[in-house]
Coordinates of C-alpha atoms in Angstrom, one line a residue:
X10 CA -31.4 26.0 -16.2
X11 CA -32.2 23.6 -18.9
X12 CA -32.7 19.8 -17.2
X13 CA -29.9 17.5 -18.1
X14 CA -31.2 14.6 -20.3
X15 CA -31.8 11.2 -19.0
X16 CA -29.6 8.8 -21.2
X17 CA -28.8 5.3 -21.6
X18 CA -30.9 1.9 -21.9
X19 CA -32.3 1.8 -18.1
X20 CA -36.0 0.7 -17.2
X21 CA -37.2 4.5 -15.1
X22 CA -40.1 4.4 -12.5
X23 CA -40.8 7.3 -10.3
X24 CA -40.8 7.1 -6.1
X25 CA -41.9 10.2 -3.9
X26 CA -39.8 12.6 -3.3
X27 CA -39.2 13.4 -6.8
X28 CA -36.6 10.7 -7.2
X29 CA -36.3 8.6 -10.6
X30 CA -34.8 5.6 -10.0
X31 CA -33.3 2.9 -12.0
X32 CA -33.5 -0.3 -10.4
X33 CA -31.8 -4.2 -10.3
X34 CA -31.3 -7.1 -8.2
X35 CA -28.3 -7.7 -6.3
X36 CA -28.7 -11.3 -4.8
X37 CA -25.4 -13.3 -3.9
X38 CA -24.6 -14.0 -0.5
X39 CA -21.3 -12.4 1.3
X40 CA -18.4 -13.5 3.0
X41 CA -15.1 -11.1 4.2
X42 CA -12.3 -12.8 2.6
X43 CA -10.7 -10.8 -0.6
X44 CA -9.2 -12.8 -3.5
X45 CA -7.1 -11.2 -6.2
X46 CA -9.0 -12.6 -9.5
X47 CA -7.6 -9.9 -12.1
X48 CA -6.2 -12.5 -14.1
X49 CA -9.4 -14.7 -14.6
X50 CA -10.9 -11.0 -15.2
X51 CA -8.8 -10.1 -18.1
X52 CA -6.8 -7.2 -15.9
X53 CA -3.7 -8.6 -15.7
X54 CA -2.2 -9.4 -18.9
X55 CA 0.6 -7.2 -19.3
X56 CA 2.7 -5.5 -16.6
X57 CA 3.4 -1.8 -16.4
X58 CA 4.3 1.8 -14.9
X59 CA 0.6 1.8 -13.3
X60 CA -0.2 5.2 -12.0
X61 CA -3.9 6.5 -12.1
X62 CA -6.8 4.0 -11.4
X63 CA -10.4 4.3 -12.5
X64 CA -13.6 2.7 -12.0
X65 CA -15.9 4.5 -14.5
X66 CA -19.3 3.6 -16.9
X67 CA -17.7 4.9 -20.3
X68 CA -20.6 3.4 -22.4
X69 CA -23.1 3.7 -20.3
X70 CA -24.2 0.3 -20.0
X71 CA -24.6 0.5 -16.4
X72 CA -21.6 -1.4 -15.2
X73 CA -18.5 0.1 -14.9
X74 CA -15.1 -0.2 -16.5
X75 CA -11.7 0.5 -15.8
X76 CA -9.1 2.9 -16.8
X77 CA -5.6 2.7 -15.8
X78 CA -2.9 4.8 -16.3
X79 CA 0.6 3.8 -17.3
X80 CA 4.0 6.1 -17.7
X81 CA 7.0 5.2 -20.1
X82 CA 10.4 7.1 -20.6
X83 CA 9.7 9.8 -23.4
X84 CA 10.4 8.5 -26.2
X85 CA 9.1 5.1 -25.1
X86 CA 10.8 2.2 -24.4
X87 CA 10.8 -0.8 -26.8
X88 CA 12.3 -2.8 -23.9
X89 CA 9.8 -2.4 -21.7
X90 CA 7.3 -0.5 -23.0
X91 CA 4.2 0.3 -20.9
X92 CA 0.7 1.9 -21.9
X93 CA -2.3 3.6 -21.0
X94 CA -5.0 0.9 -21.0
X95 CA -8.6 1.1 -21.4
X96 CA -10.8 -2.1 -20.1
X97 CA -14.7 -2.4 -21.2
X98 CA -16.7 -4.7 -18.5
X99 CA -18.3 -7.5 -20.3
X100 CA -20.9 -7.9 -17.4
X101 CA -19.8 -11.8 -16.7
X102 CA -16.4 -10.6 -14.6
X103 CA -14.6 -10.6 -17.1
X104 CA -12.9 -7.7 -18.9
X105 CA -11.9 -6.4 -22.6
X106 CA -9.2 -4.3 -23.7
X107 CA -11.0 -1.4 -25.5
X108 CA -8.9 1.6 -28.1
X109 CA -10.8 4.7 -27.0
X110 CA -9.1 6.5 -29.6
X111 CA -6.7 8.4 -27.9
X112 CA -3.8 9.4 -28.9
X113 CA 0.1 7.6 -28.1
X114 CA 1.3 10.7 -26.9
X115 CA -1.2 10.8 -24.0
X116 CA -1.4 7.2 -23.7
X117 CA 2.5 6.4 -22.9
X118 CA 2.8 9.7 -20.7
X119 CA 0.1 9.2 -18.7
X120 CA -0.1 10.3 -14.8
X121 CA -3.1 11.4 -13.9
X122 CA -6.6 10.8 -14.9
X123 CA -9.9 12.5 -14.1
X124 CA -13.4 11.5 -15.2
X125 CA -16.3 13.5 -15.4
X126 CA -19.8 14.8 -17.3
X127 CA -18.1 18.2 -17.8
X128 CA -20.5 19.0 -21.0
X129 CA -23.9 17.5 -19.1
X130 CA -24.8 15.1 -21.9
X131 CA -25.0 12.0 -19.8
X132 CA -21.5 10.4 -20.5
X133 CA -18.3 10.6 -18.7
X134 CA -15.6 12.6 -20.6
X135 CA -11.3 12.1 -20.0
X136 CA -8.9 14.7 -18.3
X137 CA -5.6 13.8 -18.5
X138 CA -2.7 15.1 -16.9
X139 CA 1.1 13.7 -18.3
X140 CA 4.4 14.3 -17.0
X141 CA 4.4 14.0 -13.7
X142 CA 8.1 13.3 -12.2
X143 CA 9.2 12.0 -15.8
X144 CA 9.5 15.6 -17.7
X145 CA 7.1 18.3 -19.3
X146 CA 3.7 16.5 -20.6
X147 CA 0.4 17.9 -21.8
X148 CA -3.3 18.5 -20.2
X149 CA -5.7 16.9 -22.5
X150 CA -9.4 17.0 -22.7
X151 CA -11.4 14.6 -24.1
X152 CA -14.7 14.6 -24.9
X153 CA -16.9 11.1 -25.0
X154 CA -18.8 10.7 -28.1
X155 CA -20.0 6.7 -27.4
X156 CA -23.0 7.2 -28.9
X157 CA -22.0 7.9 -32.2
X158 CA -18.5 6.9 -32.7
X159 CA -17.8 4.5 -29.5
X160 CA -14.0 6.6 -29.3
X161 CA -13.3 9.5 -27.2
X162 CA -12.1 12.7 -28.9
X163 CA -9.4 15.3 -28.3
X164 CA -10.8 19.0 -28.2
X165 CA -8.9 22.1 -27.2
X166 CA -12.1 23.6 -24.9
X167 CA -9.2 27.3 -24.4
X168 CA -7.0 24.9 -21.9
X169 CA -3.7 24.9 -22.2
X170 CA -1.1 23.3 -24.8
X171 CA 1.8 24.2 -22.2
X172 CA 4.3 21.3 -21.5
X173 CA 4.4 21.0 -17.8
X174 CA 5.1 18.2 -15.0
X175 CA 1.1 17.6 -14.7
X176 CA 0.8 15.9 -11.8
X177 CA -3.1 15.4 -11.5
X178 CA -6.6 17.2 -12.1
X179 CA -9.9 17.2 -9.8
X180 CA -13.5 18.1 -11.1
X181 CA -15.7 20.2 -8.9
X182 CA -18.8 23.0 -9.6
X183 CA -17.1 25.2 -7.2
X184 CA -19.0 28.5 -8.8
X185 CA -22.4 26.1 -8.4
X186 CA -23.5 27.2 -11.6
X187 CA -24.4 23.4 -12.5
X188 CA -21.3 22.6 -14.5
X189 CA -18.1 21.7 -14.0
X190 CA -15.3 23.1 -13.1
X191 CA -11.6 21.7 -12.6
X192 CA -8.4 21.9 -10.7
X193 CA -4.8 21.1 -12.3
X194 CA -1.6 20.6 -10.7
X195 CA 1.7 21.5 -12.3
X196 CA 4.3 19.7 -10.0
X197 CA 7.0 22.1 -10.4
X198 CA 4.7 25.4 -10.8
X199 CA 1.4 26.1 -10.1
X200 CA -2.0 25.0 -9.5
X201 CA -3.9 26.0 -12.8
X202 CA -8.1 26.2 -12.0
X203 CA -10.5 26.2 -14.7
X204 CA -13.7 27.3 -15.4
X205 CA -16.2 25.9 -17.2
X206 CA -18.2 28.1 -19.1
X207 CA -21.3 25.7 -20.0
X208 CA -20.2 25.8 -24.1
X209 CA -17.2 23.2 -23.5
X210 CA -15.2 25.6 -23.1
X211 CA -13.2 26.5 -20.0
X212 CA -11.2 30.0 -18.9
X213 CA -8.2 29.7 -16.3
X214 CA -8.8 31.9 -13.2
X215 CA -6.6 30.8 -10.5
X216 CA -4.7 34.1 -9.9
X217 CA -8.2 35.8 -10.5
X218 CA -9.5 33.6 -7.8
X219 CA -6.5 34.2 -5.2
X220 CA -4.9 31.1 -5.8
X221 CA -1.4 32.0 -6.3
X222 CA 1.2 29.5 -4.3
X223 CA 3.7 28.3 -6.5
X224 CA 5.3 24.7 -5.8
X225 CA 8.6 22.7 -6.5
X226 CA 6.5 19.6 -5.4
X227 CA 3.0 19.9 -5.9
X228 CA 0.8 16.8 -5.8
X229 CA -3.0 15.9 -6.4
X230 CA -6.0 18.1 -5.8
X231 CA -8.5 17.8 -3.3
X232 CA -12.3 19.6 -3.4
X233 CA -14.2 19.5 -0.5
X234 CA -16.8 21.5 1.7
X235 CA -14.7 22.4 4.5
X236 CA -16.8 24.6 6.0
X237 CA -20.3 23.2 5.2
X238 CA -21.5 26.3 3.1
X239 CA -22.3 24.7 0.0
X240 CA -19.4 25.5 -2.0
X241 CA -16.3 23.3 -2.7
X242 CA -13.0 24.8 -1.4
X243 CA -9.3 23.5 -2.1
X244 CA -6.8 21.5 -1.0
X245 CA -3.7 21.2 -2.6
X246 CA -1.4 18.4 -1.2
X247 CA 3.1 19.1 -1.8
X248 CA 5.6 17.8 -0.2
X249 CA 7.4 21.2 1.3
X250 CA 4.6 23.7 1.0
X251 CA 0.5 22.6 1.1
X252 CA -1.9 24.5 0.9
X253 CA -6.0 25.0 2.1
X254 CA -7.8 27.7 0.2
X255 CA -11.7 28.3 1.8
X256 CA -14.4 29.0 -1.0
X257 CA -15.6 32.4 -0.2
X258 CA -18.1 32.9 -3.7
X259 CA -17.7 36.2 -5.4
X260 CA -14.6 37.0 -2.9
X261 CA -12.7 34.7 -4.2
X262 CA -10.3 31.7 -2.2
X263 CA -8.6 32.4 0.6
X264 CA -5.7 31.1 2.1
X265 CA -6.8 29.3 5.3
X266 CA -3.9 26.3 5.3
X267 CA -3.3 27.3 8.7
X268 CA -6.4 25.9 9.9
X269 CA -5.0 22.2 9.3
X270 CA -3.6 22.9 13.1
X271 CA -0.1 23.2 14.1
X272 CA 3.9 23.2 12.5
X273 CA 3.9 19.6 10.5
X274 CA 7.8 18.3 11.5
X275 CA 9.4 18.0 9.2
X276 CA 7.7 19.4 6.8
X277 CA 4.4 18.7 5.9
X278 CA 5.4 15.7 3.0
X279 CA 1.5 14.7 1.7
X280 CA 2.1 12.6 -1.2
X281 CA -1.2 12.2 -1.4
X282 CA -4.6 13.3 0.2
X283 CA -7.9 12.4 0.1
X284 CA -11.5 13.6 1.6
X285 CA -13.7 11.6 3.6
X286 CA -16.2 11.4 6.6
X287 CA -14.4 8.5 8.5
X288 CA -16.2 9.3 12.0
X289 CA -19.6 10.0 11.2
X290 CA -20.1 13.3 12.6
X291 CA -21.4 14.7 8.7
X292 CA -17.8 17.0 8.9
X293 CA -15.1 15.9 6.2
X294 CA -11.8 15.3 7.2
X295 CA -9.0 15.1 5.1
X296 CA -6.3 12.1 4.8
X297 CA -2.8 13.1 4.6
X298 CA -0.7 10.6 2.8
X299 CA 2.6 11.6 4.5
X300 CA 5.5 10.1 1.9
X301 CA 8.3 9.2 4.6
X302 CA 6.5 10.4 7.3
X303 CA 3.8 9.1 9.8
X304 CA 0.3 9.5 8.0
X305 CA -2.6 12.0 9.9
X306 CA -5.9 12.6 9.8
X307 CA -6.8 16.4 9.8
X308 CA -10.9 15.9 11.7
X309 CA -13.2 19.0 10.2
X310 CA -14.9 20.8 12.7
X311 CA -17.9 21.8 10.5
X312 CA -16.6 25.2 10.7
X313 CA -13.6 25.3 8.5
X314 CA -10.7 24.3 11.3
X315 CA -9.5 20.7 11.8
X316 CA -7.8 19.1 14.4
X317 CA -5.6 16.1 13.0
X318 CA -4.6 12.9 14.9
X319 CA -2.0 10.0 13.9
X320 CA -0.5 7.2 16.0
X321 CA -3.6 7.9 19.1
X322 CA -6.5 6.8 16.7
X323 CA -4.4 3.6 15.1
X324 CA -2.7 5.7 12.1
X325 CA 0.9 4.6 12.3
X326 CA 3.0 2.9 9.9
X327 CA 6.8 2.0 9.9
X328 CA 9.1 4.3 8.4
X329 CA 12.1 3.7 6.3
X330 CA 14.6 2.6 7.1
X331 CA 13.5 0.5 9.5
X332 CA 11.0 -0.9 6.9
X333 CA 9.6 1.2 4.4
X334 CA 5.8 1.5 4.6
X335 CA 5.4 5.7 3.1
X336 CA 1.9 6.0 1.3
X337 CA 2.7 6.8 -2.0
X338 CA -0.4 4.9 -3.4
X339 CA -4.1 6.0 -1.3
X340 CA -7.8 5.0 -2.0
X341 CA -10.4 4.8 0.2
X342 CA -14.1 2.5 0.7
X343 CA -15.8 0.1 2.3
X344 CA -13.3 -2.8 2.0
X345 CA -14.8 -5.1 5.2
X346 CA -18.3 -4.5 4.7
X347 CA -19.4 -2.9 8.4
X348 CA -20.6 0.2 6.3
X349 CA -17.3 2.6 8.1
X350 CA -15.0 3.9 5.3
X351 CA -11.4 2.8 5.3
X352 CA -8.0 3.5 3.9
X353 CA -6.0 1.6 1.7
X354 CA -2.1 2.1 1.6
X355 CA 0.1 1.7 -1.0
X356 CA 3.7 2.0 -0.7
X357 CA 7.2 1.7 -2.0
X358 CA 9.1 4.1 -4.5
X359 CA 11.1 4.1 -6.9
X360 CA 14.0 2.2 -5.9
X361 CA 12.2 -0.2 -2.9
X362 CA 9.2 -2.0 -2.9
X363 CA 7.2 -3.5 0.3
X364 CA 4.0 -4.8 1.1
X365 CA 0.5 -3.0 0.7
X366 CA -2.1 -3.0 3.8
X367 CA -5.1 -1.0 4.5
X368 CA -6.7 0.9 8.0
X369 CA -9.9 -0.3 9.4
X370 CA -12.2 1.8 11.0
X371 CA -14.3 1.4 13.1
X372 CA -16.4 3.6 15.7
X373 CA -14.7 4.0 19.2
X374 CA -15.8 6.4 22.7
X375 CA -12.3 6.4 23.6
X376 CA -11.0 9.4 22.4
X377 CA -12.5 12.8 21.1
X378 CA -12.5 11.7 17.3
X379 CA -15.5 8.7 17.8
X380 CA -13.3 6.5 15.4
X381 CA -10.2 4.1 15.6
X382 CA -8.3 2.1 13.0
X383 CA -6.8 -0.9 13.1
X384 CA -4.4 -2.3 10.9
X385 CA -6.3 -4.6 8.2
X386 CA -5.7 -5.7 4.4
X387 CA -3.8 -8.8 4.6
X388 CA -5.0 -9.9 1.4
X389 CA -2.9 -7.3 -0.1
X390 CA 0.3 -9.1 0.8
X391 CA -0.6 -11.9 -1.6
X392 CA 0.8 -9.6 -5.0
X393 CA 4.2 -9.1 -2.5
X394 CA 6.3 -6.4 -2.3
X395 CA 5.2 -4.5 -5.2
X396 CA 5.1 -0.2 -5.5
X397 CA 1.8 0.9 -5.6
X398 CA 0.2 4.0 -7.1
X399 CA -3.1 3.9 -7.7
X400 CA -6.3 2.4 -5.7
X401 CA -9.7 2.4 -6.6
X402 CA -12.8 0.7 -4.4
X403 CA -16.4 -0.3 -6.7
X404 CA -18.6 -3.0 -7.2
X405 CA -17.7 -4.5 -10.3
X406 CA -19.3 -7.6 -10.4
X407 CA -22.5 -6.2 -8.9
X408 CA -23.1 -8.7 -6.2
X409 CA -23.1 -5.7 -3.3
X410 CA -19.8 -5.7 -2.6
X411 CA -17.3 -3.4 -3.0
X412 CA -13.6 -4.7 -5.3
X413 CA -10.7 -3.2 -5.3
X414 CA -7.9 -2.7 -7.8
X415 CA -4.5 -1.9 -7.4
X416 CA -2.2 -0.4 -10.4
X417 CA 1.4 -1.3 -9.8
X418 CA 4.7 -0.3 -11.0
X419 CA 7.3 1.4 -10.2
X420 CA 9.5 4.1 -12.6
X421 CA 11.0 3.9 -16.1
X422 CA 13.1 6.9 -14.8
X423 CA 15.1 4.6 -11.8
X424 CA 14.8 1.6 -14.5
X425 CA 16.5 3.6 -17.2
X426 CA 19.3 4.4 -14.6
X427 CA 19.7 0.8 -12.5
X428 CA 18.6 -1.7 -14.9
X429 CA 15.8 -3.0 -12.7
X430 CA 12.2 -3.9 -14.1
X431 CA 10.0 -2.6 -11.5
X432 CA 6.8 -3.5 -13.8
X433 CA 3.6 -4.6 -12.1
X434 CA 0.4 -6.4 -12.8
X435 CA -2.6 -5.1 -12.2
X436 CA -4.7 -7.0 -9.1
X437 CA -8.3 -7.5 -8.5
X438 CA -9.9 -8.0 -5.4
X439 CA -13.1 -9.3 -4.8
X440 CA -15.3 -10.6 -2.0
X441 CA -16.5 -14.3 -2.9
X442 CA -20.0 -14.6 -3.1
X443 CA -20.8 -11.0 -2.7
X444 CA -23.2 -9.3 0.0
X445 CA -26.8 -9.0 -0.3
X446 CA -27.1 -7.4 2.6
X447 CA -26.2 -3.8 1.0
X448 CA -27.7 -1.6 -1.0
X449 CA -27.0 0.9 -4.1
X450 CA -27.5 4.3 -5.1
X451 CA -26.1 6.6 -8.0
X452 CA -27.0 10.4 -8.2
X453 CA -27.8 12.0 -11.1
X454 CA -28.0 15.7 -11.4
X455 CA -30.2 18.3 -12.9
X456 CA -29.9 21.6 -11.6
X457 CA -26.2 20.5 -10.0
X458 CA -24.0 19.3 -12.4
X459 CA -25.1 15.7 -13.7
X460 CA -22.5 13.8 -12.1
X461 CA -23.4 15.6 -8.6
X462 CA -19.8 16.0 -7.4
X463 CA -19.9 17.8 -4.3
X464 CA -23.4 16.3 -3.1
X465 CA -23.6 15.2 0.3
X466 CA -25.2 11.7 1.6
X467 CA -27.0 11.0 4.8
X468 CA -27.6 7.5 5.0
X469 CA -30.2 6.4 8.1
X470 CA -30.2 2.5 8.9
X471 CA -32.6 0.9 11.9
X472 CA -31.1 -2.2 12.6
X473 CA -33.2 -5.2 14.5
X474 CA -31.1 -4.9 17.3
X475 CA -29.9 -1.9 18.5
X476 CA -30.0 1.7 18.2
X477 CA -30.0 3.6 14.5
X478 CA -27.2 4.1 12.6
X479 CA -25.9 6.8 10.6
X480 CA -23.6 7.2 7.7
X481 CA -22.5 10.3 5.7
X482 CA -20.7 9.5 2.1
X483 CA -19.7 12.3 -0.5
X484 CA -19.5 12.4 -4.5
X485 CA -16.0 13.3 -5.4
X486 CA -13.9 13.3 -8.6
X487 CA -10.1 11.6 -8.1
X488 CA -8.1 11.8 -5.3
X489 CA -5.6 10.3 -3.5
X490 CA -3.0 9.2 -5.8
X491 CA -5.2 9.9 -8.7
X492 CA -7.7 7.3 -8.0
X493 CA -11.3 7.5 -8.8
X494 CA -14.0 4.9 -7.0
X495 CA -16.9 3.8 -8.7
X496 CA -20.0 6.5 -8.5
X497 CA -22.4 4.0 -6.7
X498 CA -22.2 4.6 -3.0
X499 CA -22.5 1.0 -1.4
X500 CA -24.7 1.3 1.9
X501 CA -24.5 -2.0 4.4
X502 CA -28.2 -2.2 5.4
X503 CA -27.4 -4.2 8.7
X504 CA -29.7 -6.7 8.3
X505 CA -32.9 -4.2 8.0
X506 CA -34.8 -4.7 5.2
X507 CA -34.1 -0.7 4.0
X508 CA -32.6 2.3 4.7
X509 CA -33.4 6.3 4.8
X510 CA -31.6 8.5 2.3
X511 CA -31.4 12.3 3.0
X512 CA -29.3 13.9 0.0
X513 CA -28.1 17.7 -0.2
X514 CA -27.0 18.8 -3.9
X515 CA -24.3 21.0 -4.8
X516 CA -27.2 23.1 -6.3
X517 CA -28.6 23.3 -2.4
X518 CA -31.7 21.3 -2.9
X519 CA -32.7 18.5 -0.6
X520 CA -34.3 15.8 -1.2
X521 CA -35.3 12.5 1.0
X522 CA -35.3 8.8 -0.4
X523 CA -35.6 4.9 0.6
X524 CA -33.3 2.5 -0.3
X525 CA -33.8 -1.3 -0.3
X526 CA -32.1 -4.5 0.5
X527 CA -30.6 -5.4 -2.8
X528 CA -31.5 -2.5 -5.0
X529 CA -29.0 -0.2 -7.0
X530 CA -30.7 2.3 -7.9
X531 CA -30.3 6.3 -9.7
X532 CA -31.9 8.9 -7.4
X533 CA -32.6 11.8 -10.0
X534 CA -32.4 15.6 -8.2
X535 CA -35.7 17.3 -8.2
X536 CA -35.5 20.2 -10.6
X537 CA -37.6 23.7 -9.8
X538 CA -38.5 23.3 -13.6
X539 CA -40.2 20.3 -13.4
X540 CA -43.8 19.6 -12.9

């Protein structure tokens, strides 16, 4: 396979291993409170229908930007109109509204959003999904041409010009032939999966593949290694029926949803899902976002079998009516700096709003998980009672700690009907001062797909005091309520002066590394073709 070309204006010096990395200095101190600054950022000018959230490098400056999806009745509103919105980082935390040249259509129907390197030429390219709950929208690819036009433009690449209620896509190699593939969920149909056939173009195989299940409710996507083979298998998160499909190569998917345990009362009601290692173990578990119903954790195994927990491990929220607290919005990151991942909740609907809050893990012996949340996020109160969709953890400011933003808004559907304006602003969180007690790393494919989706990270840090630590992170396209995090992995270094990085690509290589105190730096995949 032909290496992928190293793009964009980045000083390259080569460490052992094989790693190229690109290097700079993150120096600010840290402290734990969060403040909302999304105004003095630019973020928050005009309120909408927020639904996706993205923290992506569209011009490949090195610092990322943000995408955020907004709906609007079809035609749209003149009232109240609301509109996709695309915001280039000006490096001095501040943002600029950019036009990426996309067209209204897809701009003011906008659900879901999914960024990736599908055509491995170095820049992230646009996968939106429209419709949603509003009506019948489009799937539209397209392709980033930066570097010679600074716009992004609509191709056909053999998807489909169907009219359905898109609810969100995921990218993943899941044939690991180094390019990637995607996942789309019609909400009242079917899941539609895609293949990429390394020419921009793509072929739709689901019912080739095995996965047939039709839904009245589907939700978003989730790719991940359930089993630890090296392949990416499915999740598919729906209100009345989920389902888990296992990878099995040649043989196609296979229906294992059974393996998330035992009968879900009353049904099993995932708004939205997410994968993530929250207890260390180097197993992903998966996050069920349980609209109207008490959240879980289903804890992989390793082996393809889960066993999920709630309320025992700290997972319990109030449930309307006493006071409404479903997850309809989801992210997840490092929001408290101890290095564990958390979740962030957002909730409301379409007719209520209520506050936003977040889980904090943290390692625990009590228990056969090895992790406990607490309850955590105050700072989220401070934009009130709002309805949250989208969430999306990064360091934007690139002092080593990670942000988050929040798109709210509620529906132009319920507002049509009642008269209300349940518009949002966007918020902004950061950590005051930053952290330079972390450290960065970005991977970069060459035999895997650039973008390295599906790679697994084993981070190794020797504290002064006390015994080693270890941390397992994964690279992953959108989830939860289509949110997309920032591709730099933050690692807390706990006051060592570096940590140990062992990586396995989607392409099965391995390859070990060394990270740091204040470096963020691009770890380039060892390729069998280079010398």
């Amino acid at each position: 396979m032909r290496p992928h070309r190293l793009l964009g204006p980045i000083r390259i010096a080569a460490l052992a291993f094989g790693a190229i990395v690109a290097t700079t200095a993150i120096t600010r101190s840290a402290t734990s409170e969060l403040a909302d600054r999304a105004k003095q950022a630019h973020l928050a000018g005009t309120p909408g229908y927020g639904k996706a959230i993205s923290l992506i490098d569209v011009d490949g400056d090195g610092w990322e930007d943000v995408w955020d999806s907004n709906t609007n009745k079809a035609p749209a509103s003149k009232t109240r109109p609301s509109s996709s919105r695309f915001f280039l980082n000006q490096k001095d935390g501040t943002f600029k509204p950019y036009d990426l040249g996309i067209s209204d259509e897809d701009l003011e129907f906008t659900w879901g959003a999914a960024w990736a390197d599908f055509d491995n030429d170095g820049d992230p390219d646009l996968l939106l999904a429209s419709g949603g709950f509003l009506g019948d929208g489009a799937l539209s690819l397209y392709e980033n041409r930066w570097r010679e036009m600074k716009k992004l433009v609509k191709i056909s690449a053999g998807i489909t010009t169907e009219k359905h209620h898109w609810w969100n896509a995921s990218w993943a190699d899941f044939d690991n032939d180094g390019c990637l593939d995607f996942a789309a969920i019609d909400g009242r149909g079917r899941a539609w999966i895609y293949r990429n056939g390394c020419d921009k173009t793509f072929r739709e195989v689901a019912r080739k593949l095995g996965i047939v299940g039709r839904f009245k409710d589907g939700k978003n996507p989730v790719w991940f290694d359930i089993d630890n083979d090296g392949d990416q298998d499915l999740y598919i998160a729906a209100s009345r029926y989920h389902r888990l499909y296992r990878n099995d190569g040649e043989a196609g998917f296979v229906n294992v949803t059974r393996n998330l345990g035992g009968k879900f009362e009353p049904l099993p009601l995932v708004f939205a899902a997410l994968a993530a290692d929250f207890n260390r173990d180097g197993n992903l578990d998966l996050y069920l976002g349980r609209q109207a119903s008490q959240d879980l954790i289903a804890f992989g195994r390793g082996d393809g079998t889960f066993q999920r927990a709630g309320k025992r491990i700290g997972i319990e929220t109030k449930l309307y009516p006493d006071t409404s607290e479903n997850t309809m919005g989801l992210g997840v990151g490092d929001i408290d700096n101890d290095g564990d991942l958390d979740v962030l909740i957002g909730t409301g609907g379409p007719d209520h709003a209520n506050f936003d809050f977040a889980f904090c893990s943290r390692p625990s012996t009590e228990g056969a998980f090895g992790v406990a949340f607490d309850r955590c996020g105050a700072f989220a109160r401070s934009h009130g009672e709002t309805q949250t969709h989208g969430i999306a953890v990064g360091d934007l400011d690139q002092d080593g700690s990670n942000d988050v933003v929040f798109n709210l808004g509620g529906s132009p559907g319920f507002d049509a009907k009642s008269g209300a304006d349940s518009r949002g602003l966007n918020t902004l969180y950061s950590h005051k001062g930053g952290n330079a007690d972390t450290a960065q790393i970005r991977l970069r494919g060459v035999d895997s797909n650039r973008d390295a989706i599906g790679a697994r990270i084993e981070v190794t840090v020797s504290p002064k005091e006390g015994p080693a630590q270890i941390f397992h992170y994964s690279v992953q396209s959108s989830q939860g309520f289509q949110s997309q995090n920032s591709s730099w992995q933050l690692i807390r270094l706990m006051g060592s002066k570096q940590a140990e990085v062992k990586i396995r690509w989607p392409s099965g290589r391995r390859t070990e590394h060394a990270i740091r105190a204040g470096e963020r730096k691009i770890l380039l995949e060892r390729s069998t073709e280079r010398k």
